[in-house]
mmCIF file of C-alpha atoms in Angstrom:
data_model
loop_
_atom_site.group_PDB
_atom_site.id
_atom_site.type_symbol
_atom_site.label_atom_id
_atom_site.label_comp_id
_atom_site.label_asym_id
_atom_site.label_seq_id
_atom_site.Cartn_x
_atom_site.Cartn_y
_atom_site.Cartn_z
ATOM 1 C CA MET A 1275 -40.732 -4.852 52.116
ATOM 2 C CA ASN A 1276 -44.148 -4.216 50.455
ATOM 3 C CA ARG A 1277 -45.872 -4.162 53.863
ATOM 4 C CA LYS A 1278 -43.366 -1.584 55.170
ATOM 5 C CA ARG A 1279 -43.866 0.594 52.136
ATOM 6 C CA ALA A 1280 -47.634 0.401 52.528
ATOM 7 C CA LEU A 1281 -47.318 1.534 56.134
ATOM 8 C CA ILE A 1282 -45.190 4.507 55.114
ATOM 9 C CA SER A 1283 -47.680 5.452 52.408
ATOM 10 C CA ASP A 1284 -50.516 5.241 54.949
ATOM 11 C CA ALA A 1285 -48.546 7.417 57.335
ATOM 12 C CA PHE A 1286 -48.073 10.041 54.672
ATOM 13 C CA LYS A 1287 -51.726 9.681 53.523
ATOM 14 C CA VAL A 1288 -50.398 10.088 50.045
ATOM 15 C CA LYS A 1289 -52.542 11.785 47.478
ATOM 16 C CA LYS A 1290 -50.822 11.490 44.145
ATOM 17 C CA ILE A 1291 -50.701 14.586 42.018
ATOM 18 C CA ARG A 1292 -48.246 14.027 39.179
ATOM 19 C CA ASN A 1293 -45.882 16.856 38.409
ATOM 20 C CA GLU A 1294 -47.201 19.237 41.028
ATOM 21 C CA THR A 1295 -44.805 20.703 43.582
ATOM 22 C CA GLN A 1296 -45.365 23.243 46.255
ATOM 23 C CA LYS A 1297 -45.151 26.706 44.777
ATOM 24 C CA PHE A 1298 -41.602 27.784 45.638
ATOM 25 C CA GLY A 1299 -42.534 31.404 46.245
ATOM 26 C CA ALA A 1300 -44.168 31.625 42.817
ATOM 27 C CA VAL A 1301 -47.773 32.147 41.871
ATOM 28 C CA SER A 1302 -50.249 29.328 41.461
ATOM 29 C CA GLU A 1303 -51.507 27.971 38.194
ATOM 30 C CA GLY A 1304 -54.366 29.765 36.484
ATOM 31 C CA ASP A 1305 -53.926 33.208 38.026
ATOM 32 C CA GLY A 1306 -53.374 34.827 34.642
ATOM 33 C CA PRO A 1307 -50.820 35.360 31.909
ATOM 34 C CA THR A 1308 -48.568 37.628 33.994
ATOM 35 C CA ASP A 1309 -47.919 34.685 36.307
ATOM 36 C CA ILE A 1310 -45.679 33.054 33.696
ATOM 37 C CA ARG A 1311 -43.443 36.110 33.600
ATOM 38 C CA SER A 1312 -43.504 36.254 37.390
ATOM 39 C CA THR A 1313 -42.504 32.588 37.523
ATOM 40 C CA LEU A 1314 -39.677 33.214 35.057
ATOM 41 C CA GLU A 1315 -38.345 36.027 37.228
ATOM 42 C CA THR A 1316 -38.600 33.849 40.342
ATOM 43 C CA LEU A 1317 -36.657 31.021 38.705
ATOM 44 C CA MET A 1318 -34.056 33.415 37.306
ATOM 45 C CA LYS A 1319 -33.286 34.609 40.821
ATOM 46 C CA LEU A 1320 -32.017 31.074 41.507
ATOM 47 C CA PHE A 1321 -29.489 31.357 38.667
ATOM 48 C CA PRO A 1322 -25.949 31.668 40.114
ATOM 49 C CA ARG A 1323 -24.560 34.745 38.339
ATOM 50 C CA LYS A 1324 -21.443 34.841 40.538
ATOM 51 C CA LEU A 1325 -20.524 31.284 39.577
ATOM 52 C CA PHE A 1326 -19.948 32.559 36.042
ATOM 53 C CA ASN A 1327 -18.415 35.904 37.118
ATOM 54 C CA ASP A 1328 -21.609 37.604 35.931
ATOM 55 C CA THR A 1329 -20.705 36.898 32.289
ATOM 56 C CA LEU A 1330 -23.878 34.937 31.477
ATOM 57 C CA PRO A 1331 -27.468 36.150 31.287
ATOM 58 C CA GLN A 1332 -29.837 34.479 33.741
ATOM 59 C CA ILE A 1333 -30.971 31.210 32.156
ATOM 60 C CA VAL A 1334 -34.131 29.241 32.881
ATOM 61 C CA VAL A 1335 -34.769 25.900 31.193
ATOM 62 C CA LYS A 1336 -38.299 25.856 29.784
ATOM 63 C CA HIS A 1337 -39.471 22.665 31.476
ATOM 64 C CA GLN A 1338 -38.602 24.144 34.885
ATOM 65 C CA LEU A 1339 -41.783 26.205 34.555
ATOM 66 C CA TYR A 1340 -43.773 22.968 34.277
ATOM 67 C CA SER A 1341 -42.781 22.194 37.876
ATOM 68 C CA ILE A 1342 -44.865 25.183 38.958
ATOM 69 C CA HIS A 1343 -47.612 25.409 36.331
ATOM 70 C CA ASN A 1344 -49.244 22.102 35.437
ATOM 71 C CA ASP A 1345 -50.816 23.421 32.245
ATOM 72 C CA LYS A 1346 -47.971 23.053 29.743
ATOM 73 C CA THR A 1347 -50.094 24.436 26.926
ATOM 74 C CA LEU A 1348 -50.689 27.636 28.914
ATOM 75 C CA VAL A 1349 -46.976 27.932 29.711
ATOM 76 C CA ASP A 1350 -45.973 27.493 26.063
ATOM 77 C CA LYS A 1351 -48.650 29.945 24.899
ATOM 78 C CA GLU A 1352 -47.559 32.670 27.311
ATOM 79 C CA LEU A 1353 -43.869 32.103 26.579
ATOM 80 C CA ASN A 1354 -44.609 32.490 22.872
ATOM 81 C CA LYS A 1355 -46.358 35.787 23.627
ATOM 82 C CA LEU A 1356 -43.287 37.049 25.471
ATOM 83 C CA ARG A 1357 -41.128 35.989 22.535
ATOM 84 C CA GLU A 1358 -43.456 37.653 20.032
ATOM 85 C CA GLN A 1359 -43.304 40.859 22.108
ATOM 86 C CA GLY A 1360 -39.514 40.793 21.802
ATOM 87 C CA GLU A 1361 -38.962 40.372 25.542
ATOM 88 C CA LEU A 1362 -37.767 36.780 25.575
ATOM 89 C CA LEU A 1363 -35.309 34.685 23.556
ATOM 90 C CA MET A 1364 -35.269 30.889 23.395
ATOM 91 C CA PHE A 1365 -32.243 28.686 22.708
ATOM 92 C CA GLN A 1366 -31.675 25.017 21.889
ATOM 93 C CA LEU A 1367 -29.283 24.000 24.671
ATOM 94 C CA GLY A 1368 -27.824 21.069 22.778
ATOM 95 C CA PHE A 1369 -27.594 18.382 25.459
ATOM 96 C CA ASP A 1370 -31.211 17.277 24.930
ATOM 97 C CA ALA A 1371 -33.590 17.813 22.005
ATOM 98 C CA ASP A 1372 -36.273 18.988 24.452
ATOM 99 C CA ALA A 1373 -34.024 21.298 26.484
ATOM 100 C CA PHE A 1374 -34.669 24.952 25.676
ATOM 101 C CA GLY A 1375 -33.047 27.865 27.493
ATOM 102 C CA LEU A 1376 -35.031 31.037 28.162
ATOM 103 C CA VAL A 1377 -33.300 34.404 28.525
ATOM 104 C CA PHE A 1378 -34.642 37.953 28.587
ATOM 105 C CA ALA A 1379 -33.536 39.666 25.347
ATOM 106 C CA SER A 1380 -32.184 42.766 27.092
ATOM 107 C CA ASP A 1381 -30.059 40.661 29.457
ATOM 108 C CA TYR A 1382 -28.749 38.572 26.549
ATOM 109 C CA LYS A 1383 -27.675 41.575 24.489
ATOM 110 C CA ALA A 1384 -26.047 43.302 27.471
ATOM 111 C CA LYS A 1385 -23.975 40.225 28.419
ATOM 112 C CA VAL A 1386 -22.982 39.499 24.815
ATOM 113 C CA LEU A 1387 -21.751 43.065 24.276
ATOM 114 C CA ALA A 1388 -19.918 43.122 27.614
ATOM 115 C CA GLY A 1389 -18.113 39.931 26.614
ATOM 116 C CA GLU A 1390 -17.047 41.492 23.311
ATOM 117 C CA ASP A 1391 -15.098 44.374 24.880
ATOM 118 C CA GLY A 1392 -11.685 44.574 23.240
ATOM 119 C CA ARG A 1393 -12.338 41.683 20.834
ATOM 120 C CA THR A 1394 -11.867 41.853 17.062
ATOM 121 C CA THR A 1395 -15.298 40.312 16.571
ATOM 122 C CA ARG A 1396 -17.147 43.114 18.411
ATOM 123 C CA ALA A 1397 -18.191 45.129 15.327
ATOM 124 C CA THR A 1398 -19.641 42.042 13.635
ATOM 125 C CA VAL A 1399 -21.451 40.968 16.815
ATOM 126 C CA GLU A 1400 -22.920 44.478 17.238
ATOM 127 C CA LYS A 1401 -24.137 44.318 13.632
ATOM 128 C CA PHE A 1402 -25.720 40.914 14.316
ATOM 129 C CA LEU A 1403 -27.532 42.139 17.449
ATOM 130 C CA GLU A 1404 -28.819 45.178 15.539
ATOM 131 C CA LYS A 1405 -30.051 43.001 12.678
ATOM 132 C CA LEU A 1406 -31.440 40.301 14.950
ATOM 133 C CA PRO A 1407 -35.188 40.309 14.264
ATOM 134 C CA SER A 1408 -37.257 41.830 17.046
ATOM 135 C CA PRO A 1409 -39.200 39.875 17.942
ATOM 136 C CA CYS A 1410 -36.865 36.936 17.329
ATOM 137 C CA THR A 1411 -38.887 33.739 17.430
ATOM 138 C CA GLU A 1412 -36.375 31.650 15.515
ATOM 139 C CA LEU A 1413 -34.033 29.132 17.093
ATOM 140 C CA SER A 1414 -31.723 28.889 14.092
ATOM 141 C CA PHE A 1415 -30.751 30.685 10.893
ATOM 142 C CA SER A 1416 -30.188 29.223 7.446
ATOM 143 C CA LYS A 1417 -27.263 30.247 5.275
ATOM 144 C CA ASP A 1418 -29.689 31.793 2.805
ATOM 145 C CA LYS A 1419 -31.222 33.974 5.533
ATOM 146 C CA MET A 1420 -27.828 35.022 6.879
ATOM 147 C CA LEU A 1421 -26.497 35.954 3.439
ATOM 148 C CA ARG A 1422 -29.548 37.349 1.645
ATOM 149 C CA GLU A 1423 -31.835 38.731 4.353
ATOM 150 C CA LEU A 1424 -29.397 39.774 7.072
ATOM 151 C CA HIS A 1425 -26.569 40.573 4.609
ATOM 152 C CA PHE A 1426 -23.683 38.846 6.360
ATOM 153 C CA THR A 1427 -20.646 37.560 4.489
ATOM 154 C CA ASP A 1428 -19.155 34.088 4.977
ATOM 155 C CA SER A 1429 -16.271 35.720 6.822
ATOM 156 C CA GLU A 1430 -18.635 37.544 9.189
ATOM 157 C CA ILE A 1431 -20.581 34.339 9.864
ATOM 158 C CA THR A 1432 -17.284 32.714 10.831
ATOM 159 C CA GLN A 1433 -16.682 35.586 13.280
ATOM 160 C CA LEU A 1434 -20.170 35.143 14.786
ATOM 161 C CA VAL A 1435 -19.461 31.451 15.339
ATOM 162 C CA LYS A 1436 -16.103 32.344 16.894
ATOM 163 C CA SER A 1437 -17.805 34.815 19.244
ATOM 164 C CA GLY A 1438 -20.359 32.208 20.327
ATOM 165 C CA VAL A 1439 -23.594 33.942 19.291
ATOM 166 C CA LEU A 1440 -24.004 31.231 16.643
ATOM 167 C CA THR A 1441 -23.137 27.538 16.804
ATOM 168 C CA VAL A 1442 -23.180 25.122 13.891
ATOM 169 C CA ARG A 1443 -26.449 23.222 13.516
ATOM 170 C CA ASP A 1444 -25.544 21.490 10.256
ATOM 171 C CA ALA A 1445 -23.714 22.277 7.020
ATOM 172 C CA GLY A 1446 -26.148 25.037 6.054
ATOM 173 C CA SER A 1447 -27.522 26.493 9.272
ATOM 174 C CA TRP A 1448 -26.614 27.786 12.739
ATOM 175 C CA TRP A 1449 -28.288 27.824 16.137
ATOM 176 C CA LEU A 1450 -28.693 31.126 17.946
ATOM 177 C CA SER A 1451 -26.621 30.563 21.087
ATOM 178 C CA ILE A 1452 -25.411 31.999 24.368
ATOM 179 C CA PRO A 1453 -21.651 32.711 24.344
ATOM 180 C CA ASN A 1454 -19.611 30.868 26.990
ATOM 181 C CA SER A 1455 -22.585 28.742 28.050
ATOM 182 C CA GLY A 1456 -20.623 25.478 27.836
ATOM 183 C CA LYS A 1457 -19.760 25.650 31.524
ATOM 184 C CA PHE A 1458 -23.436 26.224 32.378
ATOM 185 C CA THR A 1459 -24.390 23.079 30.457
ATOM 186 C CA LYS A 1460 -21.645 21.067 32.163
ATOM 187 C CA TYR A 1461 -22.641 22.172 35.678
ATOM 188 C CA PHE A 1462 -26.356 21.762 34.909
ATOM 189 C CA ILE A 1463 -25.973 18.143 33.755
ATOM 190 C CA GLN A 1464 -23.584 17.067 36.516
ATOM 191 C CA GLY A 1465 -25.779 18.734 39.145
ATOM 192 C CA ARG A 1466 -28.891 17.049 37.762
ATOM 193 C CA LYS A 1467 -27.215 13.633 37.944
ATOM 194 C CA ALA A 1468 -26.038 14.263 41.499
ATOM 195 C CA VAL A 1469 -29.459 15.427 42.757
ATOM 196 C CA LEU A 1470 -31.254 12.566 41.001
ATOM 197 C CA GLY A 1471 -28.774 10.226 42.645
ATOM 198 C CA MET A 1472 -29.700 11.642 46.072
ATOM 199 C CA VAL A 1473 -33.371 10.885 45.442
ATOM 200 C CA LYS A 1474 -32.677 7.423 44.050
ATOM 201 C CA LYS A 1475 -30.421 6.480 46.980
ATOM 202 C CA SER A 1476 -32.992 7.594 49.561
ATOM 203 C CA LYS A 1477 -35.165 4.970 51.248
ATOM 204 C CA TYR A 1478 -37.659 3.628 48.707
ATOM 205 C CA SER A 1479 -36.147 6.123 46.219
ATOM 206 C CA GLU A 1480 -38.235 8.952 47.638
ATOM 207 C CA VAL A 1481 -37.551 11.999 49.791
ATOM 208 C CA LEU A 1482 -39.424 15.029 51.082
ATOM 209 C CA LYS A 1483 -38.658 18.114 49.030
ATOM 210 C CA THR A 1484 -37.865 20.168 52.142
ATOM 211 C CA GLU A 1485 -35.394 17.520 53.296
ATOM 212 C CA LEU A 1486 -33.699 17.435 49.877
ATOM 213 C CA GLU A 1487 -33.393 21.229 49.835
ATOM 214 C CA GLU A 1488 -31.556 21.125 53.160
ATOM 215 C CA ARG A 1489 -29.159 18.323 52.259
ATOM 216 C CA ARG A 1490 -25.455 19.008 52.143
ATOM 217 C CA THR A 1491 -24.273 18.708 48.587
ATOM 218 C CA THR A 1492 -21.023 17.633 46.982
ATOM 219 C CA SER A 1493 -18.857 19.835 44.783
ATOM 220 C CA LEU A 1494 -20.757 18.429 41.799
ATOM 221 C CA VAL A 1495 -23.817 20.514 42.732
ATOM 222 C CA LYS A 1496 -22.889 24.102 41.965
ATOM 223 C CA PHE A 1497 -26.378 25.550 41.476
ATOM 224 C CA HIS A 1498 -29.028 26.247 44.096
ATOM 225 C CA MET A 1499 -30.735 22.980 45.043
ATOM 226 C CA LYS A 1500 -34.134 24.479 44.178
ATOM 227 C CA TYR A 1501 -32.904 25.187 40.636
ATOM 228 C CA HIS A 1502 -32.179 21.465 40.186
ATOM 229 C CA ILE A 1503 -35.430 20.394 41.843
ATOM 230 C CA HIS A 1504 -37.429 22.501 39.392
ATOM 231 C CA ASP A 1505 -35.464 20.771 36.627
ATOM 232 C CA ILE A 1506 -36.016 17.163 37.668
ATOM 233 C CA VAL A 1507 -39.699 17.745 38.509
ATOM 234 C CA GLY A 1508 -40.421 19.674 35.306
ATOM 235 C CA ALA A 1509 -38.573 17.069 33.202
ATOM 236 C CA GLU A 1510 -40.631 14.344 34.942
ATOM 237 C CA MET A 1511 -37.536 12.566 36.211
ATOM 238 C CA VAL A 1512 -39.171 12.444 39.632
ATOM 239 C CA GLU A 1513 -42.808 12.236 40.587
ATOM 240 C CA SER A 1514 -44.092 15.008 42.838
ATOM 241 C CA ILE A 1515 -46.641 13.858 45.397
ATOM 242 C CA SER A 1516 -48.633 15.931 47.903
ATOM 243 C CA THR A 1517 -48.648 14.452 51.407
ATOM 244 C CA THR A 1518 -49.632 15.668 54.860
ATOM 245 C CA SER A 1519 -45.911 16.031 55.596
ATOM 246 C CA GLY A 1520 -45.203 18.120 52.511
ATOM 247 C CA THR A 1521 -44.230 17.424 48.925
ATOM 248 C CA LEU A 1522 -42.661 14.012 48.373
ATOM 249 C CA LEU A 1523 -40.316 13.466 45.424
ATOM 250 C CA ARG A 1524 -40.128 9.914 44.089
ATOM 251 C CA PHE A 1525 -37.583 8.691 41.549
ATOM 252 C CA VAL A 1526 -39.137 7.621 38.252
ATOM 253 C CA ASP A 1527 -37.571 4.605 36.532
ATOM 254 C CA SER A 1528 -37.042 5.508 32.902
#
């Protein structure tokens, strides 16, 4: 078995480069700050709006950018700039402490308001969006901030939770959240598991990225395959290796 694997590695002339994939139509690392925004826009194009009847803003998970830009510090720095400029909002997605959703502020507000048409909570949600700090660099709000700084009543906070723009963090605080994103989280996790399973079940638990992209998927994979590949590479669930035959993805035992 070891001899066979060695032969395959020789055939591929593997040069290990951890966490580096081919640039999926995005810019290369180090070309400047605007590249992070360009990468965000590229990844957002993979988001399946129609799957959610165009009710959700386009969501990118922060670590997906790490699959394209190796310098995590640069990515985080440029994302913070976009947040400080009021262009970008970040959300704790809930299924993992390190999973943060990125959404353009204008897209978020437009989808939230569209979802409030005809609802009794609309006036309170409009008030919240107007009072939402710009830039908003916070992930959550304390009760003290909601009551004293933003001037919301307990009843209005209850309406904001009902509408989905806030979710309970603990007894005295709330996460800023994306309404109706539960289905996104469900599909994201089940798709991740399915795609990881494809890699793990491949010979030697490795597969060429191009081959994985072309694989027929089950009903469990509802997002674009590239969307999931950026996830598992950026989250370091697979190792990305440059070879003469293209990028090889290898399952990483946790």
